[in-house]
Amino acid sequence: MVRDDSSMRTLSERTEAGMNENLRPVEKVDDAAKTSDFLGFEYQLHDNIGHLLRTANQFAVAEFNKSLANIVGIEDITTTQFATLTTIARFPGISFSELSAFTSIDMPTLNAMITRLINRGLVTVEVNPGDKRSRRINLTEDGKQLASTLLENGIRIGEFISRNLTAAETRRLIKLLKKFSQFG
């Protein structure tokens, strides 16, 4: 078996190798952009945590969409809808503020998404009998069936997304991301 040499190169090397040959990094940058005492190395885009988190998120969303289509046969559920539907399934009658806090979805986005899910016949919203200012969200029968399918396949989807990592690396990454996001 012939091993692809490109997999052994760093992200920066692979990216630079794919660039136009006339596009080259400058040799010297301003002192302000030079070596950070905190990091101990010169700034590189592909070593920047913000950039890496953004590209990792793009990869995870693309892999989520592929896995949802391949494993479950569903192509029209977003990652935030997945989180919302499965959370409502776990906590029937959840309020908007509770759902927003639990899923880390801001209220304007959540309100718009719930409206779309209502229009698709997946959720209902009712006034909370104990507090008329609050509304409770529940799944319809179609919503329950879909959420059940999503929950049954959630682990498989996670395994598909993290298939390039070992089980130990996946656990470590989850632990670090929880710490970074202040969930753990």
PDB file of C-alpha atoms in Angstrom:
ATOM      1  CA  MET A   1       0.000   0.000   0.000  1.00  0.00           C
ATOM      2  CA  VAL A   2       1.352   3.399  -0.980  1.00  0.00           C
ATOM      3  CA  ARG A   3       0.971   6.073   1.637  1.00  0.00           C
ATOM      4  CA  ASP A   4      -0.049   9.539   0.520  1.00  0.00           C
ATOM      5  CA  ASP A   5       2.848  11.801   1.467  1.00  0.00           C
ATOM      6  CA  SER A   6       0.517  14.813   1.803  1.00  0.00           C
ATOM      7  CA  SER A   7      -1.074  13.350   4.952  1.00  0.00           C
ATOM      8  CA  MET A   8       2.277  13.574   6.735  1.00  0.00           C
ATOM      9  CA  ARG A   9       2.609  17.326   6.151  1.00  0.00           C
ATOM     10  CA  THR A  10       1.285  19.929   8.559  1.00  0.00           C
ATOM     11  CA  LEU A  11      -1.839  21.906   7.761  1.00  0.00           C
ATOM     12  CA  SER A  12       0.293  24.970   7.022  1.00  0.00           C
ATOM     13  CA  GLU A  13       2.518  22.988   4.655  1.00  0.00           C
ATOM     14  CA  ARG A  14      -0.464  21.458   2.818  1.00  0.00           C
ATOM     15  CA  THR A  15      -2.180  24.839   2.523  1.00  0.00           C
ATOM     16  CA  GLU A  16       0.942  26.625   1.326  1.00  0.00           C
ATOM     17  CA  ALA A  17       1.635  23.786  -1.142  1.00  0.00           C
ATOM     18  CA  GLY A  18      -1.797  24.363  -2.666  1.00  0.00           C
ATOM     19  CA  MET A  19      -1.262  28.116  -3.072  1.00  0.00           C
ATOM     20  CA  ASN A  20      -0.352  29.861  -6.279  1.00  0.00           C
ATOM     21  CA  GLU A  21       3.423  29.633  -6.690  1.00  0.00           C
ATOM     22  CA  ASN A  22       3.611  33.434  -7.089  1.00  0.00           C
ATOM     23  CA  LEU A  23       2.037  33.889  -3.644  1.00  0.00           C
ATOM     24  CA  ARG A  24       4.760  33.591  -1.018  1.00  0.00           C
ATOM     25  CA  PRO A  25       4.875  34.662   2.627  1.00  0.00           C
ATOM     26  CA  VAL A  26       6.985  37.709   3.424  1.00  0.00           C
ATOM     27  CA  GLU A  27      10.313  37.079   5.074  1.00  0.00           C
ATOM     28  CA  LYS A  28       9.969  39.693   7.813  1.00  0.00           C
ATOM     29  CA  VAL A  29       6.913  41.057   9.539  1.00  0.00           C
ATOM     30  CA  ASP A  30       6.466  44.033  11.833  1.00  0.00           C
ATOM     31  CA  ASP A  31       7.703  43.560  15.389  1.00  0.00           C
ATOM     32  CA  ALA A  32       4.102  43.836  16.644  1.00  0.00           C
ATOM     33  CA  ALA A  33       3.158  40.654  14.779  1.00  0.00           C
ATOM     34  CA  LYS A  34       6.291  38.746  15.788  1.00  0.00           C
ATOM     35  CA  THR A  35       6.878  36.066  18.361  1.00  0.00           C
ATOM     36  CA  SER A  36       4.473  35.956  21.235  1.00  0.00           C
ATOM     37  CA  ASP A  37       5.925  35.339  24.666  1.00  0.00           C
ATOM     38  CA  PHE A  38       2.679  33.567  25.553  1.00  0.00           C
ATOM     39  CA  LEU A  39       2.775  31.107  22.632  1.00  0.00           C
ATOM     40  CA  GLY A  40       6.514  30.942  22.200  1.00  0.00           C
ATOM     41  CA  PHE A  41       6.358  31.089  18.397  1.00  0.00           C
ATOM     42  CA  GLU A  42       5.701  33.490  15.556  1.00  0.00           C
ATOM     43  CA  TYR A  43       2.069  33.980  14.548  1.00  0.00           C
ATOM     44  CA  GLN A  44       0.842  31.607  11.872  1.00  0.00           C
ATOM     45  CA  LEU A  45      -2.802  31.543  10.773  1.00  0.00           C
ATOM     46  CA  HIS A  46      -2.917  27.739  10.861  1.00  0.00           C
ATOM     47  CA  ASP A  47      -1.656  27.744  14.448  1.00  0.00           C
ATOM     48  CA  ASN A  48      -4.247  30.294  15.616  1.00  0.00           C
ATOM     49  CA  ILE A  49      -6.807  28.745  17.972  1.00  0.00           C
ATOM     50  CA  GLY A  50      -9.668  30.895  16.671  1.00  0.00           C
ATOM     51  CA  HIS A  51      -8.936  29.936  13.084  1.00  0.00           C
ATOM     52  CA  LEU A  52      -8.569  26.267  14.018  1.00  0.00           C
ATOM     53  CA  LEU A  53     -11.863  26.262  15.935  1.00  0.00           C
ATOM     54  CA  ARG A  54     -13.638  27.910  13.003  1.00  0.00           C
ATOM     55  CA  THR A  55     -12.243  25.449  10.460  1.00  0.00           C
ATOM     56  CA  ALA A  56     -12.916  22.532  12.825  1.00  0.00           C
ATOM     57  CA  ASN A  57     -16.509  23.744  13.143  1.00  0.00           C
ATOM     58  CA  GLN A  58     -16.843  23.960   9.353  1.00  0.00           C
ATOM     59  CA  PHE A  59     -15.482  20.414   9.062  1.00  0.00           C
ATOM     60  CA  ALA A  60     -17.761  19.114  11.832  1.00  0.00           C
ATOM     61  CA  VAL A  61     -20.873  20.683  10.271  1.00  0.00           C
ATOM     62  CA  ALA A  62     -20.018  19.257   6.841  1.00  0.00           C
ATOM     63  CA  GLU A  63     -19.364  15.822   8.363  1.00  0.00           C
ATOM     64  CA  PHE A  64     -22.573  16.082  10.421  1.00  0.00           C
ATOM     65  CA  ASN A  65     -24.560  16.774   7.255  1.00  0.00           C
ATOM     66  CA  LYS A  66     -22.909  13.851   5.436  1.00  0.00           C
ATOM     67  CA  SER A  67     -23.453  11.490   8.347  1.00  0.00           C
ATOM     68  CA  LEU A  68     -27.065  12.546   8.820  1.00  0.00           C
ATOM     69  CA  ALA A  69     -27.704  11.842   5.142  1.00  0.00           C
ATOM     70  CA  ASN A  70     -25.703   8.574   5.069  1.00  0.00           C
ATOM     71  CA  ILE A  71     -26.661   7.105   8.440  1.00  0.00           C
ATOM     72  CA  VAL A  72     -30.177   8.422   8.987  1.00  0.00           C
ATOM     73  CA  GLY A  73     -31.272   9.352   5.462  1.00  0.00           C
ATOM     74  CA  ILE A  74     -32.201  12.910   6.487  1.00  0.00           C
ATOM     75  CA  GLU A  75     -30.824  15.917   4.645  1.00  0.00           C
ATOM     76  CA  ASP A  76     -32.832  18.869   5.909  1.00  0.00           C
ATOM     77  CA  ILE A  77     -31.900  19.123   9.595  1.00  0.00           C
ATOM     78  CA  THR A  78     -29.207  21.561  10.707  1.00  0.00           C
ATOM     79  CA  THR A  79     -26.884  21.021  13.654  1.00  0.00           C
ATOM     80  CA  THR A  80     -28.804  23.603  15.690  1.00  0.00           C
ATOM     81  CA  GLN A  81     -32.136  21.964  14.813  1.00  0.00           C
ATOM     82  CA  PHE A  82     -30.639  18.613  15.858  1.00  0.00           C
ATOM     83  CA  ALA A  83     -29.614  20.110  19.205  1.00  0.00           C
ATOM     84  CA  THR A  84     -32.994  21.775  19.641  1.00  0.00           C
ATOM     85  CA  LEU A  85     -35.154  18.759  18.751  1.00  0.00           C
ATOM     86  CA  THR A  86     -33.151  16.311  20.855  1.00  0.00           C
ATOM     87  CA  THR A  87     -33.161  18.703  23.823  1.00  0.00           C
ATOM     88  CA  ILE A  88     -36.938  19.195  23.614  1.00  0.00           C
ATOM     89  CA  ALA A  89     -37.276  15.385  23.462  1.00  0.00           C
ATOM     90  CA  ARG A  90     -35.265  15.084  26.692  1.00  0.00           C
ATOM     91  CA  PHE A  91     -37.069  17.974  28.412  1.00  0.00           C
ATOM     92  CA  PRO A  92     -40.690  18.147  27.200  1.00  0.00           C
ATOM     93  CA  GLY A  93     -42.307  21.478  28.017  1.00  0.00           C
ATOM     94  CA  ILE A  94     -38.977  23.307  28.165  1.00  0.00           C
ATOM     95  CA  SER A  95     -39.199  27.108  28.090  1.00  0.00           C
ATOM     96  CA  PHE A  96     -37.514  29.257  25.470  1.00  0.00           C
ATOM     97  CA  SER A  97     -35.039  30.647  28.018  1.00  0.00           C
ATOM     98  CA  GLU A  98     -34.192  27.159  29.325  1.00  0.00           C
ATOM     99  CA  LEU A  99     -33.733  25.839  25.782  1.00  0.00           C
ATOM    100  CA  SER A 100     -31.562  28.826  24.867  1.00  0.00           C
ATOM    101  CA  ALA A 101     -29.365  28.323  27.936  1.00  0.00           C
ATOM    102  CA  PHE A 102     -29.085  24.543  27.500  1.00  0.00           C
ATOM    103  CA  THR A 103     -28.228  24.639  23.780  1.00  0.00           C
ATOM    104  CA  SER A 104     -26.243  27.915  23.769  1.00  0.00           C
ATOM    105  CA  ILE A 105     -28.462  29.236  20.973  1.00  0.00           C
ATOM    106  CA  ASP A 106     -29.231  32.950  21.228  1.00  0.00           C
ATOM    107  CA  MET A 107     -32.903  33.941  21.562  1.00  0.00           C
ATOM    108  CA  PRO A 108     -33.378  35.596  18.138  1.00  0.00           C
ATOM    109  CA  THR A 109     -31.953  32.517  16.392  1.00  0.00           C
ATOM    110  CA  LEU A 110     -33.965  30.192  18.609  1.00  0.00           C
ATOM    111  CA  ASN A 111     -37.224  32.091  18.003  1.00  0.00           C
ATOM    112  CA  ALA A 112     -36.739  31.971  14.228  1.00  0.00           C
ATOM    113  CA  MET A 113     -35.839  28.273  14.345  1.00  0.00           C
ATOM    114  CA  ILE A 114     -38.827  27.356  16.513  1.00  0.00           C
ATOM    115  CA  THR A 115     -41.079  29.173  14.028  1.00  0.00           C
ATOM    116  CA  ARG A 116     -39.606  27.077  11.193  1.00  0.00           C
ATOM    117  CA  LEU A 117     -40.044  23.881  13.250  1.00  0.00           C
ATOM    118  CA  ILE A 118     -43.680  24.832  13.963  1.00  0.00           C
ATOM    119  CA  ASN A 119     -44.235  25.387  10.232  1.00  0.00           C
ATOM    120  CA  ARG A 120     -42.784  21.926   9.544  1.00  0.00           C
ATOM    121  CA  GLY A 121     -45.159  20.415  12.077  1.00  0.00           C
ATOM    122  CA  LEU A 122     -42.387  19.250  14.426  1.00  0.00           C
ATOM    123  CA  VAL A 123     -43.043  21.376  17.548  1.00  0.00           C
ATOM    124  CA  THR A 124     -45.851  23.196  19.306  1.00  0.00           C
ATOM    125  CA  VAL A 125     -45.648  26.191  21.617  1.00  0.00           C
ATOM    126  CA  GLU A 126     -48.117  26.804  24.435  1.00  0.00           C
ATOM    127  CA  VAL A 127     -48.463  29.421  27.130  1.00  0.00           C
ATOM    128  CA  ASN A 128     -47.161  28.103  30.444  1.00  0.00           C
ATOM    129  CA  PRO A 129     -50.225  27.693  32.695  1.00  0.00           C
ATOM    130  CA  GLY A 130     -48.089  28.485  35.759  1.00  0.00           C
ATOM    131  CA  ASP A 131     -46.627  31.680  34.287  1.00  0.00           C
ATOM    132  CA  LYS A 132     -48.557  33.392  31.481  1.00  0.00           C
ATOM    133  CA  ARG A 133     -45.397  35.300  30.454  1.00  0.00           C
ATOM    134  CA  SER A 134     -43.591  32.046  29.644  1.00  0.00           C
ATOM    135  CA  ARG A 135     -44.136  29.659  26.734  1.00  0.00           C
ATOM    136  CA  ARG A 136     -43.444  25.923  26.732  1.00  0.00           C
ATOM    137  CA  ILE A 137     -42.162  23.972  23.741  1.00  0.00           C
ATOM    138  CA  ASN A 138     -43.182  20.387  22.982  1.00  0.00           C
ATOM    139  CA  LEU A 139     -42.681  17.984  20.112  1.00  0.00           C
ATOM    140  CA  THR A 140     -45.546  16.901  17.888  1.00  0.00           C
ATOM    141  CA  GLU A 141     -45.873  13.195  17.043  1.00  0.00           C
ATOM    142  CA  ASP A 142     -43.794  13.786  13.878  1.00  0.00           C
ATOM    143  CA  GLY A 143     -41.280  15.712  15.984  1.00  0.00           C
ATOM    144  CA  LYS A 144     -41.090  12.850  18.499  1.00  0.00           C
ATOM    145  CA  GLN A 145     -40.442  10.325  15.714  1.00  0.00           C
ATOM    146  CA  LEU A 146     -37.720  12.491  14.182  1.00  0.00           C
ATOM    147  CA  ALA A 147     -36.097  13.253  17.560  1.00  0.00           C
ATOM    148  CA  SER A 148     -36.155   9.555  18.421  1.00  0.00           C
ATOM    149  CA  THR A 149     -34.346   8.744  15.173  1.00  0.00           C
ATOM    150  CA  LEU A 150     -31.812  11.512  15.814  1.00  0.00           C
ATOM    151  CA  LEU A 151     -31.192  10.369  19.397  1.00  0.00           C
ATOM    152  CA  GLU A 152     -30.830   6.723  18.338  1.00  0.00           C
ATOM    153  CA  ASN A 153     -28.152   7.729  15.838  1.00  0.00           C
ATOM    154  CA  GLY A 154     -26.464  10.533  17.781  1.00  0.00           C
ATOM    155  CA  ILE A 155     -23.553   8.375  18.923  1.00  0.00           C
ATOM    156  CA  ARG A 156     -23.009   6.965  15.419  1.00  0.00           C
ATOM    157  CA  ILE A 157     -23.026  10.482  13.994  1.00  0.00           C
ATOM    158  CA  GLY A 158     -20.449  11.582  16.598  1.00  0.00           C
ATOM    159  CA  GLU A 159     -18.292   8.563  15.769  1.00  0.00           C
ATOM    160  CA  PHE A 160     -18.516   9.392  12.064  1.00  0.00           C
ATOM    161  CA  ILE A 161     -17.467  12.996  12.666  1.00  0.00           C
ATOM    162  CA  SER A 162     -14.516  11.965  14.871  1.00  0.00           C
ATOM    163  CA  ARG A 163     -13.487   8.910  12.847  1.00  0.00           C
ATOM    164  CA  ASN A 164      -9.964  10.285  12.289  1.00  0.00           C
ATOM    165  CA  LEU A 165      -9.362  10.359  16.057  1.00  0.00           C
ATOM    166  CA  THR A 166      -8.797   7.508  18.460  1.00  0.00           C
ATOM    167  CA  ALA A 167     -11.333   6.996  21.255  1.00  0.00           C
ATOM    168  CA  ALA A 168      -8.836   8.483  23.734  1.00  0.00           C
ATOM    169  CA  GLU A 169      -8.239  11.516  21.480  1.00  0.00           C
ATOM    170  CA  THR A 170     -11.987  12.018  21.118  1.00  0.00           C
ATOM    171  CA  ARG A 171     -12.517  11.916  24.885  1.00  0.00           C
ATOM    172  CA  ARG A 172      -9.613  14.340  25.389  1.00  0.00           C
ATOM    173  CA  LEU A 173     -10.923  16.713  22.718  1.00  0.00           C
ATOM    174  CA  ILE A 174     -14.405  16.702  24.283  1.00  0.00           C
ATOM    175  CA  LYS A 175     -12.885  17.396  27.705  1.00  0.00           C
ATOM    176  CA  LEU A 176     -10.792  20.273  26.338  1.00  0.00           C
ATOM    177  CA  LEU A 177     -13.685  21.766  24.375  1.00  0.00           C
ATOM    178  CA  LYS A 178     -15.921  21.603  27.464  1.00  0.00           C
ATOM    179  CA  LYS A 179     -13.219  23.340  29.490  1.00  0.00           C
ATOM    180  CA  PHE A 180     -12.707  25.919  26.750  1.00  0.00           C
ATOM    181  CA  SER A 181     -16.472  26.511  26.560  1.00  0.00           C
ATOM    182  CA  GLN A 182     -16.741  26.482  30.382  1.00  0.00           C
ATOM    183  CA  PHE A 183     -19.036  23.427  30.469  1.00  0.00           C
ATOM    184  CA  GLY A 184     -16.673  21.193  32.375  1.00  0.00           C
TER     185      GLY A 184
END
